[in-house]
Every structure is written in C-alpha cells, then in structure tokens.
Amino acid sequence: MQMRYTEEKLNTFSKETLIQLFLAQQEQLSEIDKKLQLVLEQLAVMNQNRYGRKTEQMPVPQQMAFADVNGELVMFNEAEALASLDENEEETVSKKHPVKKKEKRETDLSGIPVIKVEHYLAEEELQERFGKNGWKQLPDEIYTRYRFVPAKVEVEEHHVGVYASKDGDSMTKAPHPVSLLRGSLVSPSLEAAVLNGKYINGVPFARLEKEFSRYGLAITRQNMANWTIECAERYLAVFYDYLHRYIYQSMVIHADETSVLVRKDGRDAGSKSFMWVYCTGGGEEKAVILYEYQKTRKADHSEKFLKDYEGVCVTDGYQVYHKLAKEKGNLTVAGCWAHARRRYEEAVKALPAKSRKSSLA
C-alpha cells in the first residue's frame, strides 16, 4: 500500500529527498494514466461491439452478405432498408411523339413482353358527340401498369408410341426425353423451381410445400429433399468438380471457413460444423465461389481441396494454411486486408470522438 506522508513529515526531508519523491509520484501517475486510457479504450471497443453498428463502412467483395443496399451490408431488414431510399415511383403518361432516347423505365422493360390493351370509342359514340365527320383522331395517350402472372402447374402426360412387327420378332419405341430421376415424377422445370426457391430465395422446404399446395400440387418436403440430394449427386457434383479444377487456374484464391449449426446430423445438439469457402481473386473476369461443408475444421480438408493448387492463397491467420504452404512449397499464403483493417478500425473506435476526425486511420 502506498505510504502517505504528513506535512510535518515532509518538512523533515531534505530537498534532494523531496525531489526524488516528486519524480517517483510523477512516474506512478503516468503509469496509472496509461492503464486508465487502456481500460477506457477497451470499454469503448466493448460498447461499440455490443451496442454499435455491426457492419463495416467499406464492404469487401469477397465477403458474403444477404443483400447490398447503397453500399451497406443488410441482413434481415432488407425491405425496410430499401424502402427508406429516395426512389420515387411516378406514373408517366405520354403521348406518341417522334422517337427519343430511351428513358430508364423503357430500358428496364426492354426484355419484357408488352401486352397492348386498347381503349377506343365506337364510331357511333363519336358521331353522337361530335356529329357526322366532326372529329379527328389525335395521338393516343399511353400509360403503363406492371402486371404479374402467377406461376402455374401443369401435368405432362407423355404418350410414347410402341411398335412391333406382326410376326412378334421385334419391337421399338418412339424417341422420348430421358427422365431427370428414374421412376420419379419430378421434371427439370419443377426441380429448377425447388432449387430456386430453396437456395436463391432462401425459402425452406416446409414453406415451399405449402406454396406448391396452393397451386394444387401435393408434394412433400421429403420429396423435395430427396430430389435435391439425388440431383446434386448425379448432376451438380460433376459441375462442382469441373469448377474445382477451373479454380486452380486463378493466380489468387481466397479461402475462409465459418461455423454453422446443422440439426439432426447424428451428433449432439449444438455441435459445430464448418462451411469452407474458396473464391477466385478479384482480377478474374468471372468469379467462381465454391462452398464445401465439413463437420470439422481439421487441416486435412484444406489440404485435400488445395493439394494441386499453385499460387497465392489469401486467408486470415488460421495456421492450417501456413502449415500447408510450408509442406507444399509452391503455395504462398497472403494476409487478408479486410482482417487487417479491423484492428485499425477498433483502434479508431477506441479514440475520443474529437480525436477520430483528425486521425489518419
């Protein structure tokens, strides 16, 4: 415990002793001030992480997000975020004029069929209003409305001609399409709708089941799950393997892994699985992103995926990639700028509000 000196005690000290005491107290106060600043910075970062914005100011193209609205990464409030934008939807009523440069609305609708709906007066009505031959036709007034035609379900009943010789020695059938899955009722268009709903629109199979039921088609979520797995194994796995080989041509590959929870996979509830993600570099003309689900974060997953790759692998600080680079020799590991930037961002957030404006970071 720090000794406390009284005024009488201090009067008994020599000048040199008082100077030493003063300098020692200055040193102690300086250390206390450093510790206090460190605690305040840590508190500011903790408050920012808990109560502040979770998205970063600068989105990173290689990182995933549910939606990108005005440069901000939006998760579940996409509708609210989009609705707040200053996007006015004004009706445009036009008359026929000489051809001008296409406006935004006309350009946006250039690939959509246009259904012309005519509204004209009968000649008898015109004569009654203006008299016989007392009127002339002016340019039409044209306005536009968007119309949505709901999807419809159809049943394809294939009738395949079967023929046999009269002597019964030979038989033949007319050419017909091969079934997507042998013995299954699913067609390519139906499975495409299932995949689009599940993986593009993020609709669970249970809700897709209800959606198809409203169209009069009774298919269960188990049907859709089985179709999806079988089609993935039979068709998409071949395409995935091709993209796996194709991604090796990229000079740079971004790699990352994130934890996910998978229900009812035979393990204890809450067991973590991992989604490994590999993406071509930003300099490529067309980006290729491959996802690989694994139950663990073991090194052999990345070793197997990158075993034939020669180039630069951009990752975070996970040592698995550095270990792989040492073993292969023809693989270079580069640090991720997005991860490096976060440390500077945390340092800036820890500064007082006035100091942030003058900070170079």
mmCIF file of C-alpha atoms in Angstrom, residues 56 64 122 163 225 261 294 304:
data_model
loop_
_atom_site.group_PDB
_atom_site.id
_atom_site.type_symbol
_atom_site.label_atom_id
_atom_site.label_comp_id
_atom_site.label_asym_id
_atom_site.label_seq_id
_atom_site.Cartn_x
_atom_site.Cartn_y
_atom_site.Cartn_z
ATOM 1 C CA GLU A 56 -18.265 -2.185 -41.687
ATOM 2 C CA MET A 64 -20.771 -12.745 -48.217
ATOM 3 C CA ALA A 122 -67.024 3.326 -81.138
ATOM 4 C CA TYR A 163 -44.479 -50.610 -82.306
ATOM 5 C CA ALA A 225 -35.195 -33.009 -50.181
ATOM 6 C CA LEU A 261 -25.138 -25.376 -36.911
ATOM 7 C CA GLN A 294 -17.392 -30.315 -43.383
ATOM 8 C CA LYS A 304 -7.360 -32.047 -49.909
#
